[in-house]
mmCIF file of C-alpha atoms and ligand atoms in Angstrom:
data_model
loop_
_atom_site.group_PDB
_atom_site.id
_atom_site.type_symbol
_atom_site.label_atom_id
_atom_site.label_comp_id
_atom_site.label_asym_id
_atom_site.label_seq_id
_atom_site.Cartn_x
_atom_site.Cartn_y
_atom_site.Cartn_z
ATOM 1 C CA UNK A 1217 0.000 0.000 0.000
ATOM 2 C CA UNK A 1218 1.637 3.308 -1.014
ATOM 3 C CA UNK A 1219 1.900 5.863 1.755
ATOM 4 C CA UNK A 1220 2.905 8.817 -0.424
ATOM 5 C CA UNK A 1221 1.077 9.996 -3.531
ATOM 6 C CA UNK A 1222 1.886 13.358 -5.017
ATOM 7 C CA UNK A 1223 -1.282 15.446 -4.810
ATOM 8 C CA UNK A 1224 -2.880 13.103 -2.284
ATOM 9 C CA UNK A 1225 -3.049 13.656 1.433
ATOM 10 C CA UNK A 1226 -4.407 12.225 4.641
ATOM 11 C CA UNK A 1227 -6.189 15.529 5.204
ATOM 12 C CA UNK A 1228 -9.809 16.022 4.161
ATOM 13 C CA UNK A 1229 -9.157 18.213 1.101
ATOM 14 C CA UNK A 1230 -6.891 16.905 -1.628
ATOM 15 C CA UNK A 1231 -4.310 19.231 -3.121
ATOM 16 C CA UNK A 1232 -6.282 20.193 -6.217
ATOM 17 C CA UNK A 1233 -6.320 23.035 -8.650
ATOM 18 C CA UNK A 1234 -9.845 22.877 -10.004
ATOM 19 C CA UNK A 1235 -12.293 20.416 -11.518
ATOM 20 C CA UNK A 1236 -11.041 17.640 -13.780
ATOM 21 C CA UNK A 1237 -13.614 17.133 -16.594
ATOM 22 C CA UNK A 1238 -14.833 13.671 -17.652
ATOM 23 C CA UNK A 1239 -14.540 12.099 -14.209
ATOM 24 C CA UNK A 1240 -16.674 11.969 -11.062
ATOM 25 C CA UNK A 1241 -14.331 13.018 -8.275
ATOM 26 C CA UNK A 1242 -16.486 15.060 -5.881
ATOM 27 C CA UNK A 1243 -19.883 16.716 -5.569
ATOM 28 C CA UNK A 1244 -18.113 19.934 -4.652
ATOM 29 C CA UNK A 1245 -16.882 20.078 -8.246
ATOM 30 C CA UNK A 1246 -20.114 18.813 -9.837
ATOM 31 C CA UNK A 1247 -22.491 21.563 -11.008
ATOM 32 C CA UNK A 1248 -26.085 21.457 -9.749
ATOM 33 C CA UNK A 1249 -27.446 20.755 -13.267
ATOM 34 C CA UNK A 1250 -25.136 17.758 -13.605
ATOM 35 C CA UNK A 1251 -26.237 16.459 -10.183
ATOM 36 C CA UNK A 1252 -29.896 16.790 -11.203
ATOM 37 C CA UNK A 1253 -29.166 15.119 -14.550
ATOM 38 C CA UNK A 1254 -27.487 12.161 -12.817
ATOM 39 C CA UNK A 1255 -30.444 11.841 -10.432
ATOM 40 C CA UNK A 1256 -32.898 11.856 -13.380
ATOM 41 C CA UNK A 1257 -30.870 9.163 -15.100
ATOM 42 C CA UNK A 1258 -30.577 7.084 -11.915
ATOM 43 C CA UNK A 1259 -34.330 7.342 -11.399
ATOM 44 C CA UNK A 1260 -34.894 5.959 -14.891
ATOM 45 C CA UNK A 1261 -32.521 3.054 -14.148
ATOM 46 C CA UNK A 1262 -34.569 2.113 -11.076
ATOM 47 C CA UNK A 1263 -37.112 0.737 -13.541
ATOM 48 C CA UNK A 1264 -34.491 -1.669 -14.934
ATOM 49 C CA UNK A 1265 -33.912 -2.966 -11.400
ATOM 50 C CA UNK A 1266 -37.608 -3.877 -11.164
ATOM 51 C CA UNK A 1267 -37.477 -6.091 -14.260
ATOM 52 C CA UNK A 1268 -37.292 -9.847 -14.096
ATOM 53 C CA UNK A 1269 -34.229 -9.729 -16.347
ATOM 54 C CA UNK A 1270 -32.180 -6.794 -15.084
ATOM 55 C CA UNK A 1271 -30.133 -6.189 -18.174
ATOM 56 C CA UNK A 1272 -29.856 -3.521 -20.877
ATOM 57 C CA UNK A 1273 -27.253 -3.554 -23.670
ATOM 58 C CA UNK A 1274 -26.165 0.061 -23.144
ATOM 59 C CA UNK A 1275 -22.496 -0.496 -22.267
ATOM 60 C CA UNK A 1276 -21.849 -3.728 -24.153
ATOM 61 C CA UNK A 1277 -18.154 -3.996 -25.007
ATOM 62 C CA UNK A 1278 -17.038 -1.577 -22.267
ATOM 63 C CA UNK A 1279 -14.790 -2.678 -19.422
ATOM 64 C CA UNK A 1280 -15.132 -1.283 -15.912
ATOM 65 C CA UNK A 1281 -12.141 -1.760 -13.597
ATOM 66 C CA UNK A 1282 -12.780 -1.417 -9.866
ATOM 67 C CA UNK A 1283 -9.769 -1.019 -7.565
ATOM 68 C CA UNK A 1284 -10.636 -1.097 -3.866
ATOM 69 C CA UNK A 1285 -7.885 -0.448 -1.340
ATOM 70 C CA UNK A 1286 -10.295 -0.314 1.605
ATOM 71 C CA UNK A 1287 -13.073 -2.707 2.650
ATOM 72 C CA UNK A 1288 -16.480 -2.252 1.043
ATOM 73 C CA UNK A 1289 -19.706 -4.172 0.585
ATOM 74 C CA UNK A 1290 -22.252 -1.709 -0.812
ATOM 75 C CA UNK A 1291 -20.069 0.411 -3.070
ATOM 76 C CA UNK A 1292 -17.957 -2.384 -4.520
ATOM 77 C CA UNK A 1293 -20.834 -4.771 -5.130
ATOM 78 C CA UNK A 1294 -23.201 -2.123 -6.467
ATOM 79 C CA UNK A 1295 -20.618 -0.891 -8.993
ATOM 80 C CA UNK A 1296 -20.070 -4.513 -9.975
ATOM 81 C CA UNK A 1297 -23.799 -5.165 -10.412
ATOM 82 C CA UNK A 1298 -24.421 -1.785 -12.072
ATOM 83 C CA UNK A 1299 -21.782 -2.575 -14.703
ATOM 84 C CA UNK A 1300 -23.264 -6.040 -15.311
ATOM 85 C CA UNK A 1301 -26.841 -4.711 -15.566
ATOM 86 C CA UNK A 1302 -25.561 -2.338 -18.281
ATOM 87 C CA UNK A 1303 -23.874 -5.299 -20.051
ATOM 88 C CA UNK A 1304 -20.337 -4.011 -19.413
ATOM 89 C CA UNK A 1305 -17.574 -6.384 -18.373
ATOM 90 C CA UNK A 1306 -16.214 -5.733 -14.916
ATOM 91 C CA UNK A 1307 -13.016 -6.673 -13.165
ATOM 92 C CA UNK A 1308 -12.337 -5.959 -9.498
ATOM 93 C CA UNK A 1309 -8.982 -5.669 -7.761
ATOM 94 C CA UNK A 1310 -8.654 -5.469 -4.001
ATOM 95 C CA UNK A 1311 -5.663 -4.034 -2.204
ATOM 96 C CA UNK A 1312 -4.523 -7.102 -0.351
ATOM 97 C CA UNK A 1313 -4.285 -9.309 -3.465
ATOM 98 C CA UNK A 1314 -2.932 -6.692 -5.878
ATOM 99 C CA UNK A 1315 0.714 -6.090 -6.760
ATOM 100 C CA UNK A 1316 0.493 -2.873 -4.737
ATOM 101 C CA UNK A 1317 1.146 -5.231 -1.818
ATOM 102 C CA UNK A 1318 4.477 -6.007 -3.565
ATOM 103 C CA UNK A 1319 5.368 -2.331 -3.915
ATOM 104 C CA UNK A 1320 3.793 -1.332 -7.245
ATOM 105 C CA UNK A 1321 2.568 2.257 -7.328
ATOM 106 C CA UNK A 1322 -1.086 3.192 -7.626
ATOM 107 C CA UNK A 1323 -0.358 4.962 -10.918
ATOM 108 C CA UNK A 1324 1.361 1.907 -12.432
ATOM 109 C CA UNK A 1325 -1.534 -0.249 -11.228
ATOM 110 C CA UNK A 1326 -4.029 1.995 -13.020
ATOM 111 C CA UNK A 1327 -1.890 2.057 -16.172
ATOM 112 C CA UNK A 1328 -1.726 -1.759 -16.142
ATOM 113 C CA UNK A 1329 -5.536 -1.959 -15.893
ATOM 114 C CA UNK A 1330 -5.822 0.449 -18.810
ATOM 115 C CA UNK A 1331 -3.463 -1.658 -20.941
ATOM 116 C CA UNK A 1332 -5.623 -4.697 -20.201
ATOM 117 C CA UNK A 1333 -8.581 -2.885 -21.733
ATOM 118 C CA UNK A 1334 -10.259 -0.971 -18.907
ATOM 119 C CA UNK A 1335 -12.423 1.906 -20.161
ATOM 120 C CA UNK A 1336 -12.875 3.489 -16.741
ATOM 121 C CA UNK A 1337 -11.521 3.134 -13.235
ATOM 122 C CA UNK A 1338 -13.566 3.063 -10.044
ATOM 123 C CA UNK A 1339 -11.230 3.713 -7.131
ATOM 124 C CA UNK A 1340 -11.595 3.509 -3.352
ATOM 125 C CA UNK A 1341 -8.489 4.495 -1.413
ATOM 126 C CA UNK A 1342 -7.598 5.548 2.140
ATOM 127 C CA UNK A 1343 -5.819 8.723 0.997
ATOM 128 C CA UNK A 1344 -7.831 11.862 0.256
ATOM 129 C CA UNK A 1345 -6.993 12.941 -3.273
ATOM 130 C CA UNK A 1346 -6.134 9.488 -4.645
ATOM 131 C CA UNK A 1347 -8.914 9.772 -7.252
ATOM 132 C CA UNK A 1348 -7.780 13.271 -8.306
ATOM 133 C CA UNK A 1349 -4.213 12.014 -8.518
ATOM 134 C CA UNK A 1350 -5.181 9.238 -10.944
ATOM 135 C CA UNK A 1351 -7.514 11.461 -12.971
ATOM 136 C CA UNK A 1352 -4.571 13.735 -13.733
ATOM 137 C CA UNK A 1353 -2.075 10.983 -14.500
ATOM 138 C CA UNK A 1354 -3.862 8.137 -16.240
ATOM 139 C CA UNK A 1355 -5.794 8.419 -19.485
ATOM 140 C CA UNK A 1356 -8.996 6.868 -18.113
ATOM 141 C CA UNK A 1357 -12.192 8.330 -16.678
ATOM 142 C CA UNK A 1358 -11.955 7.996 -12.895
ATOM 143 C CA UNK A 1359 -14.901 7.546 -10.518
ATOM 144 C CA UNK A 1360 -14.212 8.256 -6.868
ATOM 145 C CA UNK A 1361 -15.706 5.440 -4.759
ATOM 146 C CA UNK A 1362 -14.475 7.076 -1.539
ATOM 147 C CA UNK A 1363 -11.067 8.671 -0.920
ATOM 148 C CA UNK A 1364 -9.911 9.007 2.669
ATOM 149 C CA UNK A 1365 -12.018 11.606 4.421
ATOM 150 C CA UNK A 1366 -12.425 13.752 1.328
ATOM 151 C CA UNK A 1367 -15.580 12.676 -0.586
ATOM 152 C CA UNK A 1368 -17.797 9.758 -1.554
ATOM 153 C CA UNK A 1369 -19.775 11.333 -4.408
ATOM 154 C CA UNK A 1370 -21.839 8.292 -5.442
ATOM 155 C CA UNK A 1371 -23.000 7.884 -1.824
ATOM 156 C CA UNK A 1372 -23.961 11.560 -1.842
ATOM 157 C CA UNK A 1373 -25.924 11.037 -5.062
ATOM 158 C CA UNK A 1374 -27.777 8.003 -3.759
ATOM 159 C CA UNK A 1375 -28.697 9.873 -0.575
ATOM 160 C CA UNK A 1376 -30.016 12.726 -2.739
ATOM 161 C CA UNK A 1377 -31.959 10.323 -4.957
ATOM 162 C CA UNK A 1378 -33.557 8.659 -1.917
ATOM 163 C CA UNK A 1379 -34.690 12.011 -0.520
ATOM 164 C CA UNK A 1380 -35.675 13.528 -3.875
ATOM 165 C CA UNK A 1381 -38.158 10.705 -4.411
ATOM 166 C CA UNK A 1382 -39.834 11.708 -1.115
ATOM 167 C CA UNK A 1383 -39.608 15.468 -1.425
ATOM 168 C CA UNK A 1384 -39.311 16.390 -5.089
ATOM 169 C CA UNK A 1385 -37.691 19.703 -4.204
ATOM 170 C CA UNK A 1386 -34.960 20.282 -1.620
ATOM 171 C CA UNK A 1387 -35.603 23.992 -1.146
ATOM 172 C CA UNK A 1388 -36.805 24.752 2.387
ATOM 173 C CA UNK A 1389 -35.793 21.302 3.649
ATOM 174 C CA UNK A 1390 -33.640 20.905 6.756
ATOM 175 C CA UNK A 1391 -31.296 17.952 7.100
ATOM 176 C CA UNK A 1392 -29.493 17.070 10.336
ATOM 177 C CA UNK A 1393 -26.203 15.191 9.959
ATOM 178 C CA UNK A 1394 -25.164 13.619 13.250
ATOM 179 C CA UNK A 1395 -21.969 11.925 14.375
ATOM 180 C CA UNK A 1396 -18.377 11.674 13.229
ATOM 181 C CA UNK A 1397 -18.341 14.522 10.700
ATOM 182 C CA UNK A 1398 -14.568 14.966 10.956
ATOM 183 C CA UNK A 1399 -13.716 11.618 9.367
ATOM 184 C CA UNK A 1400 -16.763 11.295 7.109
ATOM 185 C CA UNK A 1401 -16.352 11.563 3.345
ATOM 186 C CA UNK A 1402 -20.072 10.786 3.125
ATOM 187 C CA UNK A 1403 -20.869 13.910 5.148
ATOM 188 C CA UNK A 1404 -18.744 16.041 2.809
ATOM 189 C CA UNK A 1405 -20.473 14.775 -0.318
ATOM 190 C CA UNK A 1406 -23.909 14.978 1.318
ATOM 191 C CA UNK A 1407 -23.347 18.547 2.473
ATOM 192 C CA UNK A 1408 -22.223 19.735 -0.974
ATOM 193 C CA UNK A 1409 -25.066 17.923 -2.712
ATOM 194 C CA UNK A 1410 -27.786 18.992 -0.286
ATOM 195 C CA UNK A 1411 -26.765 22.646 -0.152
ATOM 196 C CA UNK A 1412 -26.388 22.872 -3.951
ATOM 197 C CA UNK A 1413 -29.936 21.557 -4.332
ATOM 198 C CA UNK A 1414 -31.249 24.129 -1.833
ATOM 199 C CA UNK A 1415 -31.467 22.314 1.523
ATOM 200 C CA UNK A 1416 -30.062 23.592 4.804
ATOM 201 C CA UNK A 1417 -27.774 21.344 6.787
ATOM 202 C CA UNK A 1418 -27.333 21.275 10.549
ATOM 203 C CA UNK A 1419 -24.358 19.335 11.938
ATOM 204 C CA UNK A 1420 -24.027 17.818 15.367
ATOM 205 C CA UNK A 1421 -21.350 15.623 16.918
ATOM 206 C CA UNK A 1422 -18.728 15.549 19.641
ATOM 207 C CA UNK A 1423 -16.555 18.708 19.366
ATOM 208 C CA UNK A 1424 -13.527 16.438 18.808
ATOM 209 C CA UNK A 1425 -15.266 14.901 15.773
ATOM 210 C CA UNK A 1426 -16.222 18.140 14.031
ATOM 211 C CA UNK A 1427 -13.887 19.815 11.514
ATOM 212 C CA UNK A 1428 -12.374 23.177 12.384
ATOM 213 C CA UNK A 1429 -14.583 25.229 10.020
ATOM 214 C CA UNK A 1430 -17.662 23.053 9.431
ATOM 215 C CA UNK A 1431 -19.641 25.968 7.998
ATOM 216 C CA UNK A 1432 -17.252 25.934 5.003
ATOM 217 C CA UNK A 1433 -18.165 22.364 4.002
ATOM 218 C CA UNK A 1434 -21.039 23.455 1.747
ATOM 219 C CA UNK A 1435 -22.542 26.487 0.042
ATOM 220 C CA UNK A 1436 -22.200 29.664 2.166
ATOM 221 C CA UNK A 1437 -24.994 30.278 4.669
ATOM 222 C CA UNK A 1438 -26.535 26.809 4.325
ATOM 223 C CA UNK A 1439 -24.472 24.884 6.900
ATOM 224 C CA UNK A 1440 -24.560 25.433 10.648
ATOM 225 C CA UNK A 1441 -23.530 23.568 13.778
ATOM 226 C CA UNK A 1442 -26.005 22.754 16.563
ATOM 227 C CA UNK A 1443 -25.050 22.985 20.228
ATOM 228 C CA UNK A 1444 -27.243 20.070 21.294
ATOM 229 C CA UNK A 1445 -28.874 17.003 19.796
ATOM 230 C CA UNK A 1446 -32.424 18.377 20.291
ATOM 231 C CA UNK A 1447 -31.387 21.594 18.531
ATOM 232 C CA UNK A 1448 -30.055 19.572 15.571
ATOM 233 C CA UNK A 1449 -33.127 17.350 15.341
ATOM 234 C CA UNK A 1450 -35.965 19.755 16.013
ATOM 235 C CA UNK A 1451 -37.658 20.692 12.737
ATOM 236 C CA UNK A 1452 -35.471 18.333 10.676
ATOM 237 C CA UNK A 1453 -37.075 16.782 7.589
ATOM 238 C CA UNK A 1454 -34.365 14.122 7.452
ATOM 239 C CA UNK A 1455 -31.609 12.885 9.735
ATOM 240 C CA UNK A 1456 -28.436 11.319 8.391
ATOM 241 C CA UNK A 1457 -26.610 9.254 11.003
ATOM 242 C CA UNK A 1458 -22.898 8.831 10.334
ATOM 243 C CA UNK A 1459 -20.812 5.779 11.051
ATOM 244 C CA UNK A 1460 -18.250 6.233 13.786
ATOM 245 C CA UNK A 1461 -15.048 5.751 11.767
ATOM 246 C CA UNK A 1462 -12.857 4.104 14.350
ATOM 247 C CA UNK A 1463 -10.346 3.027 11.688
ATOM 248 C CA UNK A 1464 -9.539 6.690 10.882
ATOM 249 C CA UNK A 1465 -9.468 8.050 14.417
ATOM 250 C CA UNK A 1466 -6.527 9.017 16.519
ATOM 251 C CA UNK A 1467 -6.730 7.886 20.119
ATOM 252 C CA UNK A 1468 -8.304 10.172 22.648
ATOM 253 C CA UNK A 1469 -11.062 11.723 20.522
ATOM 254 C CA UNK A 1470 -13.794 10.001 22.534
ATOM 255 C CA UNK A 1471 -14.192 9.327 26.237
ATOM 256 C CA UNK A 1472 -15.593 5.827 25.566
ATOM 257 C CA UNK A 1473 -17.897 4.067 23.125
ATOM 258 C CA UNK A 1474 -20.562 3.784 25.851
ATOM 259 C CA UNK A 1475 -20.546 7.556 26.369
ATOM 260 C CA UNK A 1476 -20.612 8.144 22.618
ATOM 261 C CA UNK A 1477 -23.708 5.940 22.315
ATOM 262 C CA UNK A 1478 -25.320 7.656 25.264
ATOM 263 C CA UNK A 1479 -24.675 11.316 24.220
ATOM 264 C CA UNK A 1480 -24.525 11.194 20.426
ATOM 265 C CA UNK A 1481 -26.189 7.891 19.483
ATOM 266 C CA UNK A 1482 -29.577 8.118 17.750
ATOM 267 C CA UNK A 1483 -32.263 6.063 19.439
ATOM 268 C CA UNK A 1484 -35.846 5.614 18.337
ATOM 269 C CA UNK A 1485 -37.294 7.441 21.329
ATOM 270 C CA UNK A 1486 -35.050 10.471 20.712
ATOM 271 C CA UNK A 1487 -36.053 10.683 17.045
ATOM 272 C CA UNK A 1488 -39.733 10.183 17.920
ATOM 273 C CA UNK A 1489 -39.528 12.971 20.463
ATOM 274 C CA UNK A 1490 -37.647 15.650 18.504
ATOM 275 C CA UNK A 1491 -38.383 14.986 14.831
ATOM 276 C CA UNK A 1492 -41.307 12.555 14.536
ATOM 277 C CA UNK A 1493 -41.792 13.178 10.796
ATOM 278 C CA UNK A 1494 -38.153 13.047 9.725
ATOM 279 C CA UNK A 1495 -36.757 10.338 7.479
ATOM 280 C CA UNK A 1496 -33.712 8.473 8.762
ATOM 281 C CA UNK A 1497 -30.709 7.659 6.577
ATOM 282 C CA UNK A 1498 -27.365 6.008 7.248
ATOM 283 C CA UNK A 1499 -24.747 5.236 4.570
ATOM 284 C CA UNK A 1500 -23.896 1.869 6.140
ATOM 285 C CA UNK A 1501 -22.317 -0.182 7.421
ATOM 286 C CA UNK A 1502 -24.116 0.569 10.702
ATOM 287 C CA UNK A 1503 -22.542 0.087 14.115
ATOM 288 C CA UNK A 1504 -25.862 -0.978 15.663
ATOM 289 C CA UNK A 1505 -26.207 0.276 19.214
ATOM 290 C CA UNK A 1506 -23.444 2.845 18.774
ATOM 291 C CA UNK A 1507 -24.408 5.671 16.387
ATOM 292 C CA UNK A 1508 -27.861 4.166 15.736
ATOM 293 C CA UNK A 1509 -30.009 1.663 17.594
ATOM 294 C CA UNK A 1510 -31.660 -1.305 15.890
ATOM 295 C CA UNK A 1511 -35.161 -0.080 16.726
ATOM 296 C CA UNK A 1512 -34.576 3.228 14.905
ATOM 297 C CA UNK A 1513 -33.061 1.414 11.946
ATOM 298 C CA UNK A 1514 -36.088 -0.873 11.587
ATOM 299 C CA UNK A 1515 -38.695 1.879 12.069
ATOM 300 C CA UNK A 1516 -40.955 2.928 9.141
ATOM 301 C CA UNK A 1517 -39.121 6.268 8.875
ATOM 302 C CA UNK A 1518 -35.849 4.453 8.075
ATOM 303 C CA UNK A 1519 -34.717 4.609 4.441
ATOM 304 C CA UNK A 1520 -31.504 2.674 5.037
ATOM 305 C CA UNK A 1521 -32.447 -0.269 2.806
ATOM 306 C CA UNK A 1522 -33.881 2.002 0.101
ATOM 307 C CA UNK A 1523 -30.525 3.782 0.046
ATOM 308 C CA UNK A 1524 -28.728 0.544 -0.771
ATOM 309 C CA UNK A 1525 -31.073 -0.220 -3.694
ATOM 310 C CA UNK A 1526 -30.738 3.305 -5.041
ATOM 311 C CA UNK A 1527 -26.978 2.895 -4.882
ATOM 312 C CA UNK A 1528 -27.136 0.435 -7.776
ATOM 313 C CA UNK A 1529 -29.226 2.812 -9.920
ATOM 314 C CA UNK A 1530 -26.928 5.752 -9.138
ATOM 315 C CA UNK A 1531 -23.847 3.769 -10.106
ATOM 316 C CA UNK A 1532 -25.540 2.696 -13.347
ATOM 317 C CA UNK A 1533 -26.152 6.384 -14.084
ATOM 318 C CA UNK A 1534 -22.579 7.380 -13.302
ATOM 319 C CA UNK A 1535 -21.090 4.566 -15.394
ATOM 320 C CA UNK A 1536 -23.413 5.490 -18.247
ATOM 321 C CA UNK A 1537 -22.425 9.165 -18.082
ATOM 322 C CA UNK A 1538 -18.739 8.385 -17.981
ATOM 323 C CA UNK A 1539 -18.698 5.620 -20.599
ATOM 324 C CA UNK A 1540 -21.537 5.979 -23.103
ATOM 325 C CA UNK A 1541 -20.276 7.613 -26.248
ATOM 326 C CA UNK A 1542 -16.650 7.189 -25.248
ATOM 327 C CA UNK A 1543 -14.518 5.594 -27.964
ATOM 328 C CA UNK A 1544 -13.401 1.971 -27.503
ATOM 329 C CA UNK A 1545 -10.659 1.015 -25.102
ATOM 330 C CA UNK A 1546 -7.863 0.604 -27.635
ATOM 331 C CA UNK A 1547 -5.113 3.188 -27.901
HETATM 332 N N1 LIG B 272 -21.606 3.369 2.344
HETATM 333 C C1 LIG B 272 -20.553 2.680 1.921
HETATM 334 O O1 LIG B 272 -19.652 3.215 1.282
HETATM 335 O O2 LIG B 272 -20.565 1.368 2.297
HETATM 336 P P1 LIG B 272 -19.432 0.309 1.936
HETATM 337 O O3 LIG B 272 -18.206 0.692 2.724
HETATM 338 O O4 LIG B 272 -20.009 -1.022 2.365
HETATM 339 O O5 LIG B 272 -19.157 0.394 0.473
#
């Protein structure tokens, strides 16, 4: 596993000098019209998922390469299925069995996949900026499937799709995002997507798990930080619970997991009391009993399983956008 990539960082924001066209690297860089267009397309692909034979010939002959250097169930498998439903071929490489484990660089790995015929690269990596790094260095469209604590744009899109089906319009909607904002790439993509579409976002979490300037994570004036859980939840139309990212944390950020669950964990009775009408989302995987209790997750307000299904449609839309019309993989 490389520890140094030029342009990549273990900080939240990659060293970047503007959008890189033809890729999906972040929702921060994706214009609102493009976000809406991807959501429209994803919505139309939901119909394909309802069919008995979930297959359309749209991307026949294209090759999707997925390279995952961190664990994943939803993202990896939904990209895999999305590619297959569009009739593309798909090949998946995971960090522990790749030649990166023998010292090969990420760039050389991507170049090797390209030479084998890949038409696009889906990358998950622990370093923020890894997707930007590859987009600038390898002649392949790159889709960011989660880079460090920077962004997870397809998760942001599927969260938007799930809520757009309920609301239609995001203007005037209030969304509370609760938990480990500091380490959450999902929160960053959600905040950019939600505020671009017109929602207001209220953040709440332990002070040690909030970034230094959280109000700068989305469009100006649309992000604020609550001082208490009731303040964050009251009046919310949706609540997004974040996974506690213990794998990214330094020691000493939390008193104990029990206290985290008690002060910042979302339980059914708390949601029922402060925001009885709000939808509940969580990107998964869920630490049941820590950031979210099982009763809340199973309640009718919970959209957690819908999110997973919409993830496949969103990834079909993103693959279609990136690959349809692109010339063959030779050259
Ligand atoms: N939400 C999400 O990215 O889940 P996975 O880690 O299972 O892909």
